[in-house]
Amino acid sequence: MGKILVVGACGYIGSIMAAQLFKAGYDLVLLDDLSTGFESSIVDVNLKLVIGDVGDRALLDLLFSTEKFHGVLHFASLIQVGESVLKPAQYYRSNVAKTLTLLEAMVEHDVGPLIFSSTAAVFGEPEYSPIDEAHRQAPINPYGASKFMIERMLEDFDRAYGLKSVALRYFNAAGADPEGRIGERHDPETHLIPLALHAVLGVRPPLKVFGRDYPTPDGTCVRDYIHVTDLAEAHLRALEYLWAGNPSARFNLGNGNGFSVQEVLDAVERVTGRPVPSEDAPRRAGDPANLVADSRAAKSVLGWNPQYADIDTIVAHAWAWEQKRVKLL
Ligand SMILES: NC(=O)c1ccc[n+]([C@@H]2O[C@H](COP(=O)([O-])OP(=O)(O)OC[C@H]3O[C@@H](n4cnc5c(N)ncnc54)[C@H](O)[C@@H]3O)[C@@H](O)[C@H]2O)c1
Ligand SMILES: O=c1ccn([C@@H]2O[C@H](COP(=O)(O)OP(=O)(O)O[C@H]3O[C@H](CO)[C@H](O)[C@H](O)[C@H]3O)[C@@H](O)[C@H]2O)c(=O)[nH]1
């Protein structure tokens, strides 16, 4: 089994990835600057965590010259769409410039391949649904643009330097570790499912439903919620795909099933057995009405087989985690 570097391993998705790789017996080194992540999200205390910045070239040189890695998973990023509009410089520096430093160090030390966390935001306003890999990429905010730029860099680095990569465009990451050990811990939290669960638990104000006048069946926005464990599984499949000598690629990762905000709230009520305190609010700027992935390519090319497509299961895992988390607060 190869040795893998997980960058951003103390975050929501990276920590669940690290737990899954650890369980599968991989040798891991974790890198995180703890800017938004938590050391306590590392499930095994014996795992090697390097606390540092992925944009620190001297640190990367040291890491890559002392350890032989067979792959890098890159989750580290600023992730808030709204903040990216107000502070684009931070997003281009943290996401684009620091990833460039990582890519240069990987090329110099002959480290690869790379699996990169991209996003549905690289597409912008959808022209059709579900969104496949051929869909036009026209991001409408700096967060999406930063990820789009990195995707372009990956293509160029492959062509010029032979660095192999897979970019995985997650739609709405959701759920938690099925064993209940780790889950979503963003601060501030902006995502629908944790906010709805916090409203149920009474630790936050009633959930604001951002718009009921969208051109969707019930008027609320439709999204494609994909279980975080299934996302992690896709990374493993993508690594195996590149280790087998296949070309660089990008894949859209979702359930293929859209759920409206109202349908998610209904699922939260079924799972928790309690009403979700909520109120109607104006549309949130920059929210497309409908974002659903066509993930057939990931399934057929990578052999990816998501296990937790059911929205009630996704919400149940998030609920188990949030109840535990509230006790820890
Ligand atoms: N959460 C979602 O719904 C979603 C959707 C699409 C794409 N993504 C992408 O998935 C990735 C992970 O998202 P998440 O929700 O786990 O975010 P997160 O904020 O929970 O995790 C990011 C982790 O990266 C670390 N980090 C940030 N900058 C760093 C740096 N310069 N050096 C080292 N470590 C650094 C943070 O401390 C944190 O532990 C991101 O790239 C994000 O853009 C997430
Ligand atoms: O308090 C809230 C929070 C969200 N929503 C609605 O719930 C849906 C989902 O919103 P999230 O904030 O949970 O997720 P987004 O679809 O906005 O964001 C996702 O897709 C983005 C790209 O479009 C980024 O990749 C981001 O990281 C990822 O979580 C949206 O229609 C939003 O308007 C509410 O009604 N009330």
Tab-separated table of C-alpha atoms and ligand atoms in Angstrom:
chain	number	residue	atom	x	y	z
A	1	MET	CA	0.000	0.000	0.000
A	2	GLY	CA	1.242	3.458	-0.892
A	3	LYS	CA	1.916	6.424	1.335
A	4	ILE	CA	-0.539	9.284	0.884
A	5	LEU	CA	-0.355	12.946	1.848
A	6	VAL	CA	-3.754	14.382	2.847
A	7	VAL	CA	-3.730	18.196	2.730
A	8	GLY	CA	-6.577	19.796	4.696
A	9	ALA	CA	-7.012	16.581	6.712
A	10	CYS	CA	-8.490	18.319	9.776
A	11	GLY	CA	-11.491	19.675	7.876
A	12	TYR	CA	-14.939	18.186	7.362
A	13	ILE	CA	-14.290	16.121	4.238
A	14	GLY	CA	-10.518	15.643	4.705
A	15	SER	CA	-10.917	14.167	8.191
A	16	ILE	CA	-13.489	11.642	6.990
A	17	MET	CA	-11.184	10.810	4.079
A	18	ALA	CA	-8.263	10.288	6.469
A	19	ALA	CA	-10.397	8.012	8.672
A	20	GLN	CA	-11.394	5.940	5.651
A	21	LEU	CA	-7.821	5.636	4.351
A	22	PHE	CA	-6.606	4.717	7.825
A	23	LYS	CA	-9.255	1.993	8.064
A	24	ALA	CA	-8.220	0.683	4.629
A	25	GLY	CA	-4.624	0.341	5.880
A	26	TYR	CA	-2.904	3.177	3.997
A	27	ASP	CA	0.206	4.834	5.341
A	28	LEU	CA	-0.756	8.512	5.837
A	29	VAL	CA	0.798	11.876	6.488
A	30	LEU	CA	-1.659	14.674	7.233
A	31	LEU	CA	-0.998	18.357	6.597
A	32	ASP	CA	-3.237	21.137	7.913
A	33	ASP	CA	-2.695	24.674	9.163
A	34	LEU	CA	-5.748	24.398	11.468
A	35	SER	CA	-7.118	27.661	10.031
A	36	THR	CA	-10.635	26.181	9.812
A	37	GLY	CA	-9.994	22.570	10.834
A	38	PHE	CA	-9.620	20.828	14.182
A	39	GLU	CA	-6.870	18.549	15.413
A	40	SER	CA	-9.534	16.600	17.318
A	41	SER	CA	-11.107	15.586	13.985
A	42	ILE	CA	-8.241	13.149	13.460
A	43	VAL	CA	-9.730	9.816	14.519
A	44	ASP	CA	-6.477	8.070	15.320
A	45	VAL	CA	-4.075	9.880	17.584
A	46	ASN	CA	-1.152	7.901	16.148
A	47	LEU	CA	-1.608	9.440	12.700
A	48	LYS	CA	1.169	11.814	11.762
A	49	LEU	CA	-0.152	15.389	11.560
A	50	VAL	CA	2.121	18.126	10.264
A	51	ILE	CA	0.725	21.504	11.273
A	52	GLY	CA	1.632	23.878	8.471
A	53	ASP	CA	0.566	25.825	5.420
A	54	VAL	CA	0.315	24.149	2.015
A	55	GLY	CA	1.679	27.401	0.590
A	56	ASP	CA	4.934	27.007	2.569
A	57	ARG	CA	7.383	25.823	-0.072
A	58	ALA	CA	10.198	25.115	2.396
A	59	LEU	CA	7.875	22.850	4.392
A	60	LEU	CA	6.781	21.000	1.235
A	61	ASP	CA	10.427	20.568	0.168
A	62	LEU	CA	11.207	19.084	3.557
A	63	LEU	CA	8.171	16.763	3.456
A	64	PHE	CA	8.759	15.584	-0.102
A	65	SER	CA	12.483	15.006	0.407
A	66	THR	CA	12.044	13.008	3.622
A	67	GLU	CA	9.002	10.875	2.692
A	68	LYS	CA	8.136	9.022	-0.520
A	69	PHE	CA	4.487	9.692	-1.366
A	70	HIS	CA	2.410	7.722	-3.868
A	71	GLY	CA	-0.344	10.295	-4.023
A	72	VAL	CA	-1.602	13.611	-2.686
A	73	LEU	CA	-5.218	14.441	-1.796
A	74	HIS	CA	-5.744	18.204	-1.663
A	75	PHE	CA	-8.760	19.405	0.365
A	76	ALA	CA	-7.300	22.636	1.778
A	77	SER	CA	-9.230	25.699	0.668
A	78	LEU	CA	-11.295	28.660	1.681
A	79	ILE	CA	-14.836	27.536	0.921
A	80	GLN	CA	-17.422	30.282	1.414
A	81	VAL	CA	-19.026	31.625	-1.744
A	82	GLY	CA	-20.331	34.852	-0.143
A	83	GLU	CA	-17.029	35.647	1.559
A	84	SER	CA	-15.204	35.076	-1.732
A	85	VAL	CA	-17.219	37.877	-3.336
A	86	LEU	CA	-16.199	40.297	-0.559
A	87	LYS	CA	-12.579	39.112	-0.221
A	88	PRO	CA	-11.501	37.776	-3.622
A	89	ALA	CA	-7.800	38.453	-2.973
A	90	GLN	CA	-7.837	35.985	-0.072
A	91	TYR	CA	-9.488	33.355	-2.247
A	92	TYR	CA	-7.068	33.712	-5.143
A	93	ARG	CA	-4.096	33.664	-2.746
A	94	SER	CA	-5.256	30.790	-0.523
A	95	ASN	CA	-6.745	28.625	-3.205
A	96	VAL	CA	-4.908	29.420	-6.447
A	97	ALA	CA	-1.464	30.671	-5.354
A	98	LYS	CA	-0.986	28.077	-2.596
A	99	THR	CA	-2.109	25.253	-4.870
A	100	LEU	CA	0.402	26.489	-7.456
A	101	THR	CA	3.121	26.176	-4.800
A	102	LEU	CA	1.975	22.614	-4.061
A	103	LEU	CA	1.963	21.673	-7.747
A	104	GLU	CA	5.436	23.128	-8.328
A	105	ALA	CA	6.835	21.233	-5.344
A	106	MET	CA	5.174	18.007	-6.531
A	107	VAL	CA	6.727	18.384	-9.981
A	108	GLU	CA	10.158	19.220	-8.578
A	109	HIS	CA	10.159	16.199	-6.243
A	110	ASP	CA	8.450	13.920	-8.764
A	111	VAL	CA	5.473	13.307	-6.443
A	112	GLY	CA	2.092	12.280	-7.819
A	113	PRO	CA	-0.656	11.781	-8.664
A	114	LEU	CA	-2.977	14.433	-7.206
A	115	ILE	CA	-6.681	14.291	-6.387
A	116	PHE	CA	-8.125	17.790	-6.153
A	117	SER	CA	-11.335	18.926	-4.404
A	118	SER	CA	-13.248	20.963	-6.939
A	119	THR	CA	-16.864	22.067	-6.819
A	120	ALA	CA	-20.139	22.458	-8.694
A	121	ALA	CA	-19.398	26.195	-8.499
A	122	VAL	CA	-17.026	25.835	-11.492
A	123	PHE	CA	-20.135	25.655	-13.711
A	124	GLY	CA	-21.950	28.818	-12.639
A	125	GLU	CA	-25.593	29.122	-13.749
A	126	PRO	CA	-26.526	25.736	-15.219
A	127	GLU	CA	-27.555	25.643	-18.871
A	128	TYR	CA	-29.112	22.197	-18.470
A	129	SER	CA	-29.655	19.614	-15.759
A	130	PRO	CA	-28.269	17.220	-14.671
A	131	ILE	CA	-24.828	18.765	-15.167
A	132	ASP	CA	-22.316	16.498	-16.868
A	133	GLU	CA	-18.590	17.007	-17.463
A	134	ALA	CA	-19.229	18.556	-20.896
A	135	HIS	CA	-21.209	21.436	-19.369
A	136	ARG	CA	-19.748	24.892	-20.001
A	137	GLN	CA	-17.623	26.203	-17.112
A	138	ALA	CA	-18.541	29.796	-16.306
A	139	PRO	CA	-18.151	30.420	-12.553
A	140	ILE	CA	-20.069	33.377	-11.151
A	141	ASN	CA	-18.074	34.018	-7.966
A	142	PRO	CA	-14.373	34.093	-6.954
A	143	TYR	CA	-14.649	30.793	-5.044
A	144	GLY	CA	-15.807	28.966	-8.189
A	145	ALA	CA	-13.339	30.915	-10.324
A	146	SER	CA	-10.450	29.931	-8.032
A	147	LYS	CA	-11.335	26.248	-8.426
A	148	PHE	CA	-11.762	26.666	-12.187
A	149	MET	CA	-8.300	28.257	-12.420
A	150	ILE	CA	-6.801	25.345	-10.510
A	151	GLU	CA	-8.497	22.893	-12.883
A	152	ARG	CA	-6.855	24.773	-15.774
A	153	MET	CA	-3.479	24.657	-14.014
A	154	LEU	CA	-3.861	20.906	-13.577
A	155	GLU	CA	-4.415	20.463	-17.324
A	156	ASP	CA	-1.365	22.590	-18.117
A	157	PHE	CA	0.817	20.831	-15.543
A	158	ASP	CA	-0.133	17.473	-17.020
A	159	ARG	CA	0.656	18.621	-20.563
A	160	ALA	CA	3.952	20.291	-19.677
A	161	TYR	CA	5.279	18.270	-16.729
A	162	GLY	CA	3.293	15.027	-16.828
A	163	LEU	CA	1.651	15.599	-13.420
A	164	LYS	CA	-1.399	13.307	-13.371
A	165	SER	CA	-4.518	14.446	-11.550
A	166	VAL	CA	-8.224	13.973	-11.078
A	167	ALA	CA	-10.424	16.934	-10.173
A	168	LEU	CA	-13.582	15.886	-8.359
A	169	ARG	CA	-16.398	18.411	-8.480
A	170	TYR	CA	-18.468	17.803	-5.381
A	171	PHE	CA	-22.030	19.035	-5.431
A	172	ASN	CA	-23.438	19.387	-1.865
A	173	ALA	CA	-21.294	17.435	0.572
A	174	ALA	CA	-23.506	16.230	3.424
A	175	GLY	CA	-23.856	13.639	6.175
A	176	ALA	CA	-21.210	12.475	8.624
A	177	ASP	CA	-19.000	9.527	9.425
A	178	PRO	CA	-21.530	6.621	9.708
A	179	GLU	CA	-19.813	5.591	12.969
A	180	GLY	CA	-20.671	9.034	14.376
A	181	ARG	CA	-17.101	10.040	15.249
A	182	ILE	CA	-16.702	13.062	12.962
A	183	GLY	CA	-18.870	15.375	10.909
A	184	GLU	CA	-19.363	18.906	9.676
A	185	ARG	CA	-17.723	21.628	11.832
A	186	HIS	CA	-17.681	24.837	9.849
A	187	ASP	CA	-17.523	28.195	11.608
A	188	PRO	CA	-19.475	30.069	10.495
A	189	GLU	CA	-21.779	27.290	9.322
A	190	THR	CA	-23.613	28.202	6.127
A	191	HIS	CA	-24.851	24.794	4.944
A	192	LEU	CA	-28.507	23.831	5.000
A	193	ILE	CA	-28.513	20.462	6.782
A	194	PRO	CA	-26.382	21.397	9.830
A	195	LEU	CA	-28.252	24.707	10.169
A	196	ALA	CA	-31.613	22.910	10.101
A	197	LEU	CA	-30.389	20.426	12.725
A	198	HIS	CA	-29.046	23.234	14.915
A	199	ALA	CA	-32.450	24.932	14.676
A	200	VAL	CA	-34.096	21.684	15.828
A	201	LEU	CA	-31.645	21.456	18.724
A	202	GLY	CA	-32.372	25.072	19.641
A	203	VAL	CA	-28.711	26.095	19.479
A	204	ARG	CA	-29.372	28.508	16.613
A	205	PRO	CA	-32.252	30.720	15.499
A	206	PRO	CA	-34.980	29.337	13.226
A	207	LEU	CA	-33.761	28.307	9.799
A	208	LYS	CA	-34.265	30.932	7.091
A	209	VAL	CA	-35.637	29.406	3.884
A	210	PHE	CA	-33.916	31.467	1.204
A	211	GLY	CA	-36.645	31.947	-1.395
A	212	ARG	CA	-39.875	30.107	-2.174
A	213	ASP	CA	-40.315	31.656	-5.608
A	214	TYR	CA	-37.819	29.628	-7.646
A	215	PRO	CA	-38.950	27.825	-10.824
A	216	THR	CA	-38.879	24.436	-9.055
A	217	PRO	CA	-41.810	22.122	-8.129
A	218	ASP	CA	-42.244	23.581	-4.604
A	219	GLY	CA	-40.545	26.943	-5.203
A	220	THR	CA	-37.430	26.207	-3.100
A	221	CYS	CA	-33.936	25.556	-4.517
A	222	VAL	CA	-33.003	22.051	-5.567
A	223	ARG	CA	-29.552	20.628	-4.698
A	224	ASP	CA	-27.768	17.309	-5.019
A	225	TYR	CA	-26.702	16.115	-1.549
A	226	ILE	CA	-23.891	13.599	-1.665
A	227	HIS	CA	-22.776	11.674	1.420
A	228	VAL	CA	-19.290	12.578	2.589
A	229	THR	CA	-18.332	8.895	2.886
A	230	ASP	CA	-19.275	8.382	-0.764
A	231	LEU	CA	-17.135	11.397	-1.666
A	232	ALA	CA	-14.197	9.865	0.191
A	233	GLU	CA	-14.752	6.584	-1.645
A	234	ALA	CA	-14.567	8.433	-4.976
A	235	HIS	CA	-11.102	9.738	-4.008
A	236	LEU	CA	-9.860	6.210	-3.447
A	237	ARG	CA	-11.309	5.072	-6.783
A	238	ALA	CA	-9.679	8.100	-8.474
A	239	LEU	CA	-6.281	7.272	-6.972
A	240	GLU	CA	-6.571	3.670	-8.140
A	241	TYR	CA	-7.584	4.914	-11.586
A	242	LEU	CA	-4.440	7.048	-11.872
A	243	TRP	CA	-2.187	4.379	-10.324
A	244	ALA	CA	-3.428	2.066	-13.111
A	245	GLY	CA	-1.898	4.487	-15.635
A	246	ASN	CA	-5.091	6.166	-16.828
A	247	PRO	CA	-5.115	9.774	-18.059
A	248	SER	CA	-5.925	12.845	-15.966
A	249	ALA	CA	-9.644	13.561	-15.716
A	250	ARG	CA	-12.439	15.469	-13.959
A	251	PHE	CA	-15.645	14.026	-12.604
A	252	ASN	CA	-18.889	15.465	-11.240
A	253	LEU	CA	-19.917	13.844	-7.966
A	254	GLY	CA	-23.501	13.824	-6.787
A	255	ASN	CA	-26.418	11.546	-6.194
A	256	GLY	CA	-28.126	12.408	-9.441
A	257	ASN	CA	-31.211	13.090	-7.302
A	258	GLY	CA	-32.152	16.639	-6.534
A	259	PHE	CA	-33.871	17.536	-3.263
A	260	SER	CA	-35.503	20.880	-2.642
A	261	VAL	CA	-34.854	22.879	0.533
A	262	GLN	CA	-38.388	21.987	1.642
A	263	GLU	CA	-37.775	18.288	0.958
A	264	VAL	CA	-34.615	18.447	3.072
A	265	LEU	CA	-36.560	20.086	5.910
A	266	ASP	CA	-39.201	17.351	5.600
A	267	ALA	CA	-36.420	14.737	5.863
A	268	VAL	CA	-35.029	16.506	8.956
A	269	GLU	CA	-38.488	16.356	10.556
A	270	ARG	CA	-38.862	12.631	9.738
A	271	VAL	CA	-35.413	11.769	11.078
A	272	THR	CA	-35.479	13.889	14.249
A	273	GLY	CA	-39.180	13.464	14.939
A	274	ARG	CA	-39.332	17.214	15.679
A	275	PRO	CA	-40.467	20.241	13.690
A	276	VAL	CA	-37.755	22.449	12.181
A	277	PRO	CA	-38.233	26.023	13.443
A	278	SER	CA	-38.069	28.004	10.193
A	279	GLU	CA	-39.123	31.242	8.550
A	280	ASP	CA	-39.321	32.395	4.947
A	281	ALA	CA	-36.591	34.794	3.823
A	282	PRO	CA	-35.587	36.500	0.576
A	283	ARG	CA	-33.451	34.683	-1.966
A	284	ARG	CA	-29.731	34.451	-1.120
A	285	ALA	CA	-27.610	36.175	-3.775
A	286	GLY	CA	-25.919	33.823	-6.225
A	287	ASP	CA	-28.073	30.726	-5.572
A	288	PRO	CA	-28.974	28.913	-8.820
A	289	ALA	CA	-32.466	27.342	-8.728
A	290	ASN	CA	-31.333	23.841	-9.530
A	291	LEU	CA	-27.924	22.122	-9.255
A	292	VAL	CA	-27.913	18.392	-9.908
A	293	ALA	CA	-24.923	16.302	-11.023
A	294	ASP	CA	-24.769	13.778	-13.797
A	295	SER	CA	-22.285	11.352	-12.188
A	296	ARG	CA	-22.497	8.581	-14.753
A	297	ALA	CA	-18.877	9.134	-15.823
A	298	ALA	CA	-17.531	8.671	-12.274
A	299	LYS	CA	-19.574	5.492	-11.968
A	300	SER	CA	-18.570	3.981	-15.294
A	301	VAL	CA	-14.937	5.150	-15.487
A	302	LEU	CA	-13.927	4.991	-11.819
A	303	GLY	CA	-16.286	2.201	-10.785
A	304	TRP	CA	-17.632	4.539	-8.094
A	305	ASN	CA	-20.699	3.155	-6.376
A	306	PRO	CA	-22.253	5.562	-3.846
A	307	GLN	CA	-23.809	3.752	-0.870
A	308	TYR	CA	-25.836	6.451	0.868
A	309	ALA	CA	-28.047	8.072	-1.777
A	310	ASP	CA	-31.114	8.175	0.468
A	311	ILE	CA	-31.668	11.681	1.909
A	312	ASP	CA	-33.027	10.280	5.203
A	313	THR	CA	-29.812	8.282	5.726
A	314	ILE	CA	-27.677	11.344	4.959
A	315	VAL	CA	-29.680	13.435	7.446
A	316	ALA	CA	-29.673	10.602	10.054
A	317	HIS	CA	-25.863	10.446	10.032
A	318	ALA	CA	-25.631	14.242	10.309
A	319	TRP	CA	-28.185	14.150	13.161
A	320	ALA	CA	-26.212	11.517	15.109
A	321	TRP	CA	-23.099	13.674	14.766
A	322	GLU	CA	-24.812	16.966	15.697
A	323	GLN	CA	-26.343	15.478	18.843
A	324	LYS	CA	-22.896	14.306	19.913
A	325	ARG	CA	-21.311	17.625	18.954
A	326	VAL	CA	-23.799	19.688	20.929
A	327	LYS	CA	-22.824	17.714	24.046
A	328	LEU	CA	-19.173	18.576	23.344
A	329	LEU	CA	-19.836	22.336	23.010
B	1	LIG	N1	-18.366	21.233	1.967
B	1	LIG	C1	-18.888	21.200	0.743
B	1	LIG	O1	-20.114	21.089	0.550
B	1	LIG	C2	-17.971	21.293	-0.466
B	1	LIG	C3	-18.568	21.320	-1.738
B	1	LIG	C4	-17.741	21.392	-2.859
B	1	LIG	C5	-16.361	21.404	-2.699
B	1	LIG	N2	-15.806	21.392	-1.464
B	1	LIG	C6	-14.338	21.429	-1.335
B	1	LIG	O2	-13.904	20.373	-0.486
B	1	LIG	C7	-12.739	20.762	0.235
B	1	LIG	C8	-12.943	20.502	1.704
B	1	LIG	O3	-14.079	21.225	2.164
B	1	LIG	P1	-14.534	21.131	3.689
B	1	LIG	O4	-15.989	21.368	3.727
B	1	LIG	O5	-13.967	19.903	4.309
B	1	LIG	O6	-13.788	22.423	4.278
B	1	LIG	P2	-13.137	22.655	5.726
B	1	LIG	O7	-12.970	24.120	5.904
B	1	LIG	O8	-13.881	21.891	6.768
B	1	LIG	O9	-11.694	21.985	5.566
B	1	LIG	C9	-10.589	22.613	4.952
B	1	LIG	C10	-9.341	22.205	5.742
B	1	LIG	O10	-8.181	22.758	5.090
B	1	LIG	C11	-7.364	23.395	6.052
B	1	LIG	N3	-6.632	24.454	5.349
B	1	LIG	C12	-7.158	25.583	4.806
B	1	LIG	N4	-6.173	26.325	4.248
B	1	LIG	C13	-5.013	25.633	4.456
B	1	LIG	C14	-3.650	25.880	4.109
B	1	LIG	N5	-3.287	26.986	3.447
B	1	LIG	N6	-2.725	24.966	4.460
B	1	LIG	C15	-3.081	23.830	5.127
B	1	LIG	N7	-4.341	23.553	5.477
B	1	LIG	C16	-5.296	24.439	5.148
B	1	LIG	C17	-8.311	23.907	7.124
B	1	LIG	O11	-7.694	24.129	8.365
B	1	LIG	C18	-9.325	22.758	7.162
B	1	LIG	O12	-8.921	21.759	8.071
B	1	LIG	C19	-12.496	22.234	-0.128
B	1	LIG	O13	-11.496	22.286	-1.111
B	1	LIG	C20	-13.828	22.693	-0.677
B	1	LIG	O14	-13.669	23.727	-1.614
B	1	LIG	C21	-16.578	21.329	-0.344
B	2	LIG	O1	-29.849	28.853	6.007
B	2	LIG	C1	-29.985	28.385	4.867
B	2	LIG	C2	-28.901	27.780	4.172
B	2	LIG	C3	-29.133	27.312	2.897
B	2	LIG	N1	-30.362	27.407	2.332
B	2	LIG	C4	-30.577	26.914	0.966
B	2	LIG	O2	-30.207	25.547	0.945
B	2	LIG	C5	-29.601	25.210	-0.308
B	2	LIG	C6	-28.245	24.610	-0.044
B	2	LIG	O3	-27.400	25.630	0.475
B	2	LIG	P1	-25.969	25.315	1.100
B	2	LIG	O4	-25.415	26.602	1.600
B	2	LIG	O5	-26.070	24.164	2.046
B	2	LIG	O6	-25.152	24.792	-0.140
B	2	LIG	P2	-24.858	25.523	-1.542
B	2	LIG	O7	-25.654	24.777	-2.574
B	2	LIG	O8	-25.025	26.978	-1.475
B	2	LIG	O9	-23.291	25.296	-1.631
B	2	LIG	C7	-22.667	24.172	-2.174
B	2	LIG	O10	-22.335	24.441	-3.491
B	2	LIG	C8	-21.507	25.573	-3.668
B	2	LIG	C9	-21.294	25.704	-5.133
B	2	LIG	O11	-22.462	26.120	-5.756
B	2	LIG	C10	-20.195	25.393	-2.900
B	2	LIG	O12	-19.393	24.380	-3.499
B	2	LIG	C11	-20.460	25.044	-1.459
B	2	LIG	O13	-19.253	24.733	-0.778
B	2	LIG	C12	-21.394	23.871	-1.390
B	2	LIG	O14	-21.724	23.573	-0.069
B	2	LIG	C13	-29.522	26.520	-1.103
B	2	LIG	O15	-30.608	26.550	-1.982
B	2	LIG	C14	-29.712	27.618	-0.046
B	2	LIG	O16	-30.365	28.761	-0.534
B	2	LIG	C15	-31.415	27.984	2.996
B	2	LIG	O17	-32.526	28.091	2.476
B	2	LIG	N2	-31.197	28.459	4.256
